[in-house]
PDB file of C-alpha atoms and ligand atoms in Angstrom:
ATOM      1  CA  MET A  12    -221.187 -65.838 -19.396  1.00 98.00           C
ATOM      2  CA  LYS A  13    -218.510 -64.460 -21.697  1.00 98.00           C
ATOM      3  CA  LEU A  14    -215.815 -62.159 -20.338  1.00 98.00           C
ATOM      4  CA  PHE A  15    -214.749 -58.993 -22.108  1.00 98.00           C
ATOM      5  CA  VAL A  16    -211.946 -56.761 -20.878  1.00 98.00           C
ATOM      6  CA  ASP A  17    -212.936 -53.165 -20.181  1.00 98.00           C
ATOM      7  CA  THR A  18    -209.953 -51.055 -21.230  1.00 98.00           C
ATOM      8  CA  ALA A  19    -208.433 -49.070 -24.079  1.00 98.00           C
ATOM      9  CA  ASP A  20    -204.914 -49.819 -22.865  1.00 98.00           C
ATOM     10  CA  VAL A  21    -203.242 -52.124 -25.373  1.00 98.00           C
ATOM     11  CA  ASP A  22    -200.804 -53.535 -22.783  1.00 97.00           C
ATOM     12  CA  GLU A  23    -203.701 -54.430 -20.491  1.00 98.00           C
ATOM     13  CA  VAL A  24    -205.527 -56.082 -23.394  1.00 98.00           C
ATOM     14  CA  ARG A  25    -202.402 -58.106 -24.118  1.00 98.00           C
ATOM     15  CA  ARG A  26    -202.060 -59.119 -20.431  1.00 97.00           C
ATOM     16  CA  ALA A  27    -205.722 -60.107 -20.207  1.00 97.00           C
ATOM     17  CA  ALA A  28    -205.725 -61.946 -23.546  1.00 97.00           C
ATOM     18  CA  ARG A  29    -202.751 -64.052 -22.448  1.00 97.00           C
ATOM     19  CA  LEU A  30    -205.034 -65.742 -19.903  1.00 97.00           C
ATOM     20  CA  GLY A  31    -207.036 -67.179 -22.802  1.00 97.00           C
ATOM     21  CA  VAL A  32    -210.419 -66.244 -21.338  1.00 98.00           C
ATOM     22  CA  VAL A  33    -211.242 -62.960 -23.082  1.00 98.00           C
ATOM     23  CA  SER A  34    -213.884 -62.897 -25.850  1.00 98.00           C
ATOM     24  CA  GLY A  35    -214.055 -59.156 -26.548  1.00 98.00           C
ATOM     25  CA  VAL A  36    -213.038 -55.661 -25.470  1.00 98.00           C
ATOM     26  CA  THR A  37    -215.016 -52.579 -24.472  1.00 98.00           C
ATOM     27  CA  THR A  38    -213.585 -49.083 -24.673  1.00 98.00           C
ATOM     28  CA  ASN A  39    -215.006 -45.654 -23.941  1.00 95.00           C
ATOM     29  CA  PRO A  40    -213.674 -42.083 -24.072  1.00 95.00           C
ATOM     30  CA  SER A  41    -212.695 -42.100 -20.374  1.00 95.00           C
ATOM     31  CA  LEU A  42    -210.796 -45.373 -20.750  1.00 97.00           C
ATOM     32  CA  ALA A  43    -209.110 -44.034 -23.892  1.00 96.00           C
ATOM     33  CA  ALA A  44    -208.036 -40.889 -22.020  1.00 96.00           C
ATOM     34  CA  GLN A  45    -206.720 -43.020 -19.123  1.00 96.00           C
ATOM     35  CA  ALA A  46    -204.693 -45.074 -21.589  1.00 97.00           C
ATOM     36  CA  GLY A  47    -203.172 -41.924 -23.112  1.00 97.00           C
ATOM     37  CA  VAL A  48    -205.111 -42.420 -26.363  1.00 96.00           C
ATOM     38  CA  SER A  49    -206.204 -39.136 -27.905  1.00 91.00           C
ATOM     39  CA  GLY A  50    -207.713 -37.910 -31.172  1.00 94.00           C
ATOM     40  CA  MET A  51    -209.504 -40.016 -33.755  1.00 95.00           C
ATOM     41  CA  GLU A  52    -206.276 -41.301 -35.287  1.00 96.00           C
ATOM     42  CA  GLY A  53    -204.990 -42.352 -31.873  1.00 97.00           C
ATOM     43  CA  TYR A  54    -208.288 -44.107 -31.106  1.00 97.00           C
ATOM     44  CA  ARG A  55    -208.283 -45.839 -34.491  1.00 97.00           C
ATOM     45  CA  ALA A  56    -204.690 -47.049 -34.019  1.00 97.00           C
ATOM     46  CA  ALA A  57    -205.476 -48.370 -30.521  1.00 97.00           C
ATOM     47  CA  VAL A  58    -208.589 -50.190 -31.779  1.00 98.00           C
ATOM     48  CA  ALA A  59    -206.636 -51.716 -34.676  1.00 97.00           C
ATOM     49  CA  GLU A  60    -203.972 -53.003 -32.285  1.00 97.00           C
ATOM     50  CA  ILE A  61    -206.582 -54.323 -29.848  1.00 98.00           C
ATOM     51  CA  ALA A  62    -208.337 -56.104 -32.731  1.00 98.00           C
ATOM     52  CA  SER A  63    -205.063 -57.779 -33.681  1.00 97.00           C
ATOM     53  CA  ILE A  64    -204.833 -59.217 -30.144  1.00 98.00           C
ATOM     54  CA  VAL A  65    -208.444 -60.221 -29.380  1.00 98.00           C
ATOM     55  CA  ASP A  66    -210.620 -62.171 -31.740  1.00 95.00           C
ATOM     56  CA  GLY A  67    -214.080 -60.847 -30.832  1.00 97.00           C
ATOM     57  CA  PRO A  68    -216.245 -57.742 -30.654  1.00 98.00           C
ATOM     58  CA  ILE A  69    -214.446 -54.464 -29.935  1.00 98.00           C
ATOM     59  CA  SER A  70    -216.773 -51.731 -28.626  1.00 98.00           C
ATOM     60  CA  ILE A  71    -215.923 -48.231 -29.851  1.00 98.00           C
ATOM     61  CA  GLU A  72    -217.880 -45.334 -28.372  1.00 98.00           C
ATOM     62  CA  VAL A  73    -219.167 -42.247 -30.162  1.00 97.00           C
ATOM     63  CA  VAL A  74    -218.510 -38.808 -28.682  1.00 96.00           C
ATOM     64  CA  SER A  75    -221.104 -36.875 -30.720  1.00 97.00           C
ATOM     65  CA  GLU A  76    -224.314 -36.005 -28.919  1.00 97.00           C
ATOM     66  CA  ASP A  77    -226.498 -35.362 -31.984  1.00 98.00           C
ATOM     67  CA  VAL A  78    -228.020 -38.022 -34.242  1.00 98.00           C
ATOM     68  CA  GLU A  79    -226.178 -37.058 -37.424  1.00 98.00           C
ATOM     69  CA  GLY A  80    -222.833 -36.933 -35.661  1.00 98.00           C
ATOM     70  CA  MET A  81    -223.445 -40.316 -34.005  1.00 98.00           C
ATOM     71  CA  ILE A  82    -224.385 -41.900 -37.323  1.00 98.00           C
ATOM     72  CA  THR A  83    -221.332 -40.477 -39.085  1.00 98.00           C
ATOM     73  CA  GLU A  84    -219.024 -41.631 -36.280  1.00 98.00           C
ATOM     74  CA  GLY A  85    -220.736 -45.023 -36.065  1.00 98.00           C
ATOM     75  CA  LYS A  86    -220.280 -45.692 -39.785  1.00 98.00           C
ATOM     76  CA  GLU A  87    -216.627 -44.737 -39.511  1.00 98.00           C
ATOM     77  CA  TYR A  88    -216.024 -46.936 -36.419  1.00 98.00           C
ATOM     78  CA  ALA A  89    -217.689 -49.840 -38.171  1.00 98.00           C
ATOM     79  CA  THR A  90    -214.652 -49.924 -40.493  1.00 97.00           C
ATOM     80  CA  TRP A  91    -212.063 -49.990 -37.691  1.00 98.00           C
ATOM     81  CA  ALA A  92    -212.160 -53.649 -36.626  1.00 97.00           C
ATOM     82  CA  PRO A  93    -213.301 -57.012 -38.001  1.00 97.00           C
ATOM     83  CA  THR A  94    -216.097 -57.189 -35.386  1.00 98.00           C
ATOM     84  CA  PRO A  95    -216.892 -53.610 -34.344  1.00 98.00           C
ATOM     85  CA  TRP A  96    -219.646 -52.834 -31.860  1.00 98.00           C
ATOM     86  CA  VAL A  97    -220.561 -49.145 -31.986  1.00 98.00           C
ATOM     87  CA  LYS A  98    -221.329 -47.845 -28.501  1.00 98.00           C
ATOM     88  CA  LEU A  99    -224.207 -45.391 -28.354  1.00 98.00           C
ATOM     89  CA  PRO A 100    -225.646 -43.802 -25.210  1.00 98.00           C
ATOM     90  CA  SER A 101    -229.164 -44.360 -23.890  1.00 98.00           C
ATOM     91  CA  THR A 102    -230.392 -40.919 -24.986  1.00 98.00           C
ATOM     92  CA  ALA A 103    -233.096 -39.894 -27.472  1.00 98.00           C
ATOM     93  CA  ALA A 104    -230.406 -39.155 -30.072  1.00 98.00           C
ATOM     94  CA  GLY A 105    -228.693 -42.423 -29.176  1.00 98.00           C
ATOM     95  CA  PHE A 106    -231.853 -44.505 -29.786  1.00 98.00           C
ATOM     96  CA  GLU A 107    -232.430 -42.758 -33.111  1.00 98.00           C
ATOM     97  CA  ALA A 108    -228.851 -43.452 -34.189  1.00 98.00           C
ATOM     98  CA  MET A 109    -229.141 -47.072 -32.912  1.00 98.00           C
ATOM     99  CA  LYS A 110    -232.108 -47.681 -35.172  1.00 98.00           C
ATOM    100  CA  ALA A 111    -230.441 -46.069 -38.203  1.00 98.00           C
ATOM    101  CA  LEU A 112    -227.135 -47.915 -37.744  1.00 98.00           C
ATOM    102  CA  SER A 113    -228.622 -51.291 -36.796  1.00 98.00           C
ATOM    103  CA  ASP A 114    -230.868 -51.084 -39.898  1.00 98.00           C
ATOM    104  CA  GLU A 115    -227.624 -50.912 -41.871  1.00 98.00           C
ATOM    105  CA  GLY A 116    -226.352 -54.066 -40.186  1.00 98.00           C
ATOM    106  CA  ILE A 117    -223.968 -52.315 -37.771  1.00 98.00           C
ATOM    107  CA  GLU A 118    -223.799 -53.982 -34.341  1.00 98.00           C
ATOM    108  CA  ILE A 119    -224.666 -51.657 -31.453  1.00 98.00           C
ATOM    109  CA  ASN A 120    -223.674 -51.775 -27.808  1.00 98.00           C
ATOM    110  CA  GLN A 121    -226.196 -49.583 -25.969  1.00 98.00           C
ATOM    111  CA  THR A 122    -224.219 -47.929 -23.199  1.00 98.00           C
ATOM    112  CA  LEU A 123    -224.969 -45.892 -20.058  1.00 98.00           C
ATOM    113  CA  CYS A 124    -228.099 -47.968 -19.399  1.00 98.00           C
ATOM    114  CA  PHE A 125    -229.597 -47.257 -15.975  1.00 98.00           C
ATOM    115  CA  SER A 126    -233.189 -48.497 -16.303  1.00 98.00           C
ATOM    116  CA  VAL A 127    -235.260 -51.390 -17.614  1.00 98.00           C
ATOM    117  CA  ASN A 128    -237.148 -48.945 -19.825  1.00 98.00           C
ATOM    118  CA  GLN A 129    -233.939 -47.831 -21.512  1.00 98.00           C
ATOM    119  CA  ALA A 130    -233.069 -51.506 -22.071  1.00 98.00           C
ATOM    120  CA  LEU A 131    -236.510 -52.121 -23.631  1.00 98.00           C
ATOM    121  CA  LEU A 132    -236.016 -49.151 -25.962  1.00 98.00           C
ATOM    122  CA  GLY A 133    -232.551 -50.314 -27.001  1.00 98.00           C
ATOM    123  CA  ALA A 134    -233.869 -53.769 -27.850  1.00 98.00           C
ATOM    124  CA  GLN A 135    -236.555 -52.205 -30.073  1.00 98.00           C
ATOM    125  CA  ALA A 136    -233.941 -49.996 -31.727  1.00 98.00           C
ATOM    126  CA  GLY A 137    -231.942 -53.115 -32.659  1.00 98.00           C
ATOM    127  CA  ALA A 138    -229.076 -53.047 -30.135  1.00 98.00           C
ATOM    128  CA  ALA A 139    -226.965 -56.219 -30.223  1.00 98.00           C
ATOM    129  CA  ALA A 140    -226.066 -55.672 -26.557  1.00 98.00           C
ATOM    130  CA  VAL A 141    -227.194 -53.474 -23.690  1.00 98.00           C
ATOM    131  CA  SER A 142    -224.782 -52.332 -20.990  1.00 98.00           C
ATOM    132  CA  PRO A 143    -226.285 -51.730 -17.541  1.00 98.00           C
ATOM    133  CA  PHE A 144    -223.674 -49.894 -15.434  1.00 98.00           C
ATOM    134  CA  VAL A 145    -223.661 -51.925 -12.232  1.00 98.00           C
ATOM    135  CA  GLY A 146    -220.976 -50.100 -10.226  1.00 98.00           C
ATOM    136  CA  ARG A 147    -222.362 -46.648 -10.983  1.00 98.00           C
ATOM    137  CA  VAL A 148    -225.793 -47.699  -9.725  1.00 98.00           C
ATOM    138  CA  ASP A 149    -224.130 -49.137  -6.587  1.00 98.00           C
ATOM    139  CA  ASP A 150    -222.485 -45.716  -6.141  1.00 98.00           C
ATOM    140  CA  THR A 151    -225.946 -44.167  -5.722  1.00 98.00           C
ATOM    141  CA  GLY A 152    -226.837 -46.540  -2.877  1.00 98.00           C
ATOM    142  CA  GLN A 153    -229.017 -48.820  -5.033  1.00 97.00           C
ATOM    143  CA  ARG A 154    -228.138 -52.408  -5.920  1.00 98.00           C
ATOM    144  CA  GLY A 155    -226.831 -52.248  -9.509  1.00 98.00           C
ATOM    145  CA  MET A 156    -227.169 -55.985 -10.039  1.00 98.00           C
ATOM    146  CA  ASP A 157    -230.960 -55.715  -9.596  1.00 98.00           C
ATOM    147  CA  LEU A 158    -230.987 -53.901 -12.932  1.00 98.00           C
ATOM    148  CA  VAL A 159    -229.082 -56.737 -14.637  1.00 98.00           C
ATOM    149  CA  GLU A 160    -231.436 -59.329 -13.108  1.00 98.00           C
ATOM    150  CA  GLU A 161    -234.540 -57.430 -14.218  1.00 98.00           C
ATOM    151  CA  ILE A 162    -233.336 -56.853 -17.773  1.00 98.00           C
ATOM    152  CA  VAL A 163    -232.350 -60.524 -18.183  1.00 98.00           C
ATOM    153  CA  SER A 164    -235.684 -61.721 -16.863  1.00 98.00           C
ATOM    154  CA  ILE A 165    -237.797 -59.280 -18.904  1.00 98.00           C
ATOM    155  CA  TYR A 166    -235.857 -59.976 -22.118  1.00 98.00           C
ATOM    156  CA  ARG A 167    -236.494 -63.694 -21.471  1.00 98.00           C
ATOM    157  CA  ASN A 168    -240.257 -63.043 -21.259  1.00 98.00           C
ATOM    158  CA  TYR A 169    -240.221 -61.922 -24.882  1.00 98.00           C
ATOM    159  CA  GLY A 170    -237.340 -63.905 -26.352  1.00 98.00           C
ATOM    160  CA  ILE A 171    -235.452 -60.649 -26.970  1.00 98.00           C
ATOM    161  CA  ARG A 172    -232.090 -61.430 -28.553  1.00 97.00           C
ATOM    162  CA  THR A 173    -230.219 -58.323 -27.322  1.00 98.00           C
ATOM    163  CA  GLN A 174    -227.406 -59.567 -25.084  1.00 98.00           C
ATOM    164  CA  VAL A 175    -227.098 -58.256 -21.539  1.00 98.00           C
ATOM    165  CA  LEU A 176    -223.552 -57.002 -20.972  1.00 98.00           C
ATOM    166  CA  ALA A 177    -222.899 -56.237 -17.302  1.00 98.00           C
ATOM    167  CA  ALA A 178    -220.638 -53.153 -17.268  1.00 98.00           C
ATOM    168  CA  SER A 179    -219.026 -50.877 -14.699  1.00 98.00           C
ATOM    169  CA  ILE A 180    -217.825 -54.013 -12.929  1.00 98.00           C
ATOM    170  CA  ARG A 181    -215.686 -53.069  -9.945  1.00 98.00           C
ATOM    171  CA  HIS A 182    -214.770 -56.351  -8.188  1.00 98.00           C
ATOM    172  CA  PRO A 183    -214.881 -60.150  -8.520  1.00 98.00           C
ATOM    173  CA  LEU A 184    -218.186 -60.506  -6.624  1.00 98.00           C
ATOM    174  CA  HIS A 185    -219.850 -58.426  -9.351  1.00 98.00           C
ATOM    175  CA  CYS A 186    -218.774 -61.122 -11.830  1.00 98.00           C
ATOM    176  CA  VAL A 187    -220.261 -63.914  -9.719  1.00 98.00           C
ATOM    177  CA  GLU A 188    -223.505 -61.986  -9.333  1.00 98.00           C
ATOM    178  CA  ALA A 189    -223.683 -61.091 -13.032  1.00 98.00           C
ATOM    179  CA  ALA A 190    -223.309 -64.787 -13.895  1.00 98.00           C
ATOM    180  CA  ARG A 191    -225.987 -65.696 -11.322  1.00 98.00           C
ATOM    181  CA  ALA A 192    -228.280 -63.082 -12.865  1.00 98.00           C
ATOM    182  CA  GLY A 193    -227.811 -64.668 -16.307  1.00 98.00           C
ATOM    183  CA  ALA A 194    -225.876 -61.833 -17.974  1.00 98.00           C
ATOM    184  CA  HIS A 195    -224.562 -62.990 -21.362  1.00 98.00           C
ATOM    185  CA  ILE A 196    -221.340 -61.002 -20.971  1.00 98.00           C
ATOM    186  CA  ALA A 197    -219.490 -59.171 -18.204  1.00 98.00           C
ATOM    187  CA  THR A 198    -216.925 -56.566 -19.175  1.00 98.00           C
ATOM    188  CA  VAL A 199    -214.235 -56.502 -16.557  1.00 98.00           C
ATOM    189  CA  PRO A 200    -211.236 -54.258 -15.829  1.00 98.00           C
ATOM    190  CA  CYS A 201    -207.920 -56.086 -16.256  1.00 97.00           C
ATOM    191  CA  ALA A 202    -207.183 -55.807 -12.509  1.00 97.00           C
ATOM    192  CA  VAL A 203    -210.501 -57.490 -11.649  1.00 98.00           C
ATOM    193  CA  LEU A 204    -209.815 -60.256 -14.165  1.00 98.00           C
ATOM    194  CA  GLU A 205    -206.499 -60.872 -12.399  1.00 96.00           C
ATOM    195  CA  GLN A 206    -208.250 -60.905  -8.998  1.00 97.00           C
ATOM    196  CA  MET A 207    -210.654 -63.543 -10.359  1.00 98.00           C
ATOM    197  CA  VAL A 208    -207.704 -65.884 -10.937  1.00 97.00           C
ATOM    198  CA  LYS A 209    -206.499 -65.771  -7.360  1.00 96.00           C
ATOM    199  CA  HIS A 210    -207.446 -67.977  -4.441  1.00 97.00           C
ATOM    200  CA  PRO A 211    -205.187 -68.401  -1.381  1.00 97.00           C
ATOM    201  CA  LEU A 212    -205.889 -72.144  -1.216  1.00 98.00           C
ATOM    202  CA  THR A 213    -204.677 -72.530  -4.814  1.00 98.00           C
ATOM    203  CA  THR A 214    -201.434 -70.733  -3.911  1.00 97.00           C
ATOM    204  CA  VAL A 215    -201.001 -72.882  -0.784  1.00 98.00           C
ATOM    205  CA  GLY A 216    -201.904 -76.046  -2.725  1.00 98.00           C
ATOM    206  CA  VAL A 217    -199.349 -75.395  -5.476  1.00 98.00           C
ATOM    207  CA  GLU A 218    -196.658 -74.761  -2.869  1.00 98.00           C
ATOM    208  CA  ARG A 219    -197.537 -77.937  -0.934  1.00 97.00           C
ATOM    209  CA  PHE A 220    -197.432 -80.084  -4.097  1.00 97.00           C
ATOM    210  CA  ARG A 221    -194.021 -78.622  -4.912  1.00 97.00           C
ATOM    211  CA  GLN A 222    -192.632 -79.290  -1.421  1.00 97.00           C
ATOM    212  CA  ASP A 223    -194.044 -82.852  -1.231  1.00 97.00           C
ATOM    213  CA  TRP A 224    -192.657 -83.685  -4.658  1.00 96.00           C
ATOM    214  CA  GLN A 225    -189.228 -82.316  -3.765  1.00 94.00           C
ATOM    215  CA  ARG A 226    -189.184 -84.238  -0.470  1.00 94.00           C
ATOM    216  CA  ALA A 227    -190.150 -87.503  -2.149  1.00 94.00           C
ATOM    217  CA  SER A 228    -187.574 -86.963  -4.905  1.00 90.00           C
ATOM    218  CA  GLY A 229    -184.899 -86.121  -2.324  1.00 82.00           C
ATOM    219  CA  SER A 230    -184.151 -82.772  -3.976  1.00 66.00           C
TER     220      SER A 230
HETATM  221  O1  LIG B  18    -217.924 -50.623 -18.719  1.00 78.87           O
HETATM  222  C1  LIG B  18    -218.170 -49.302 -18.361  1.00 78.87           C
HETATM  223  C2  LIG B  18    -217.097 -48.839 -17.470  1.00 78.87           C
HETATM  224  O2  LIG B  18    -215.939 -48.532 -18.180  1.00 78.87           O
HETATM  225  C3  LIG B  18    -217.477 -47.768 -16.522  1.00 78.87           C
HETATM  226  O3  LIG B  18    -216.881 -48.157 -15.359  1.00 78.87           O
HETATM  227  O4  LIG B  18    -215.982 -47.886 -13.129  1.00 78.87           O
HETATM  228  O5  LIG B  18    -216.203 -45.889 -14.668  1.00 78.87           O
HETATM  229  O6  LIG B  18    -218.220 -46.938 -13.650  1.00 78.87           O
HETATM  230  P1  LIG B  18    -216.829 -47.143 -14.130  1.00 78.87           P
END
């Protein structure tokens, strides 16, 4: 399972990329707002900087809600990075725009996916990746990872090539479960990525090695 970092904050992208484990970045309008990115020029500049740090797909989300607007935005975003993934929502207009843009060879990340049916539609419309929002399903009292498991298994039935990108990841256990479910990618907030690194026994082990070495060396 590949790991993407889920942020529009360039400093966070830099911090995450330093670990050497990040294969892509996902952004959305909320993340852009949180990072203080505003306006199309601000978004474009942030994406360009992110693309100079991470060598992999950068997801850039449309804000239009109508088909024409989504297509216009999608074509523009497709020029913003070496490997752009245009994020389109799982709406009727979104599916129509997915088909039009994917027919032109633009890679699509189908976002705000909350059902297997939406994932089936996205695959037909040519999405390169589908993003089930695990944490937001959990918030409703349902198990979000069930959706990831079902999409992976149903896509396998038909050899569907759309990648399953587990999104709205809130904690390290989500990453373990997404990998167990067979997700191709998990997009993870920087803080969760940093939590994934940590284990108390590693910290204790490093300290013990240091102390033993110092004792033996008489220092
Ligand atoms: O990857 C989608 C993500 O940014 C949404 O996360 O925590 O707002 O549900 P959250």
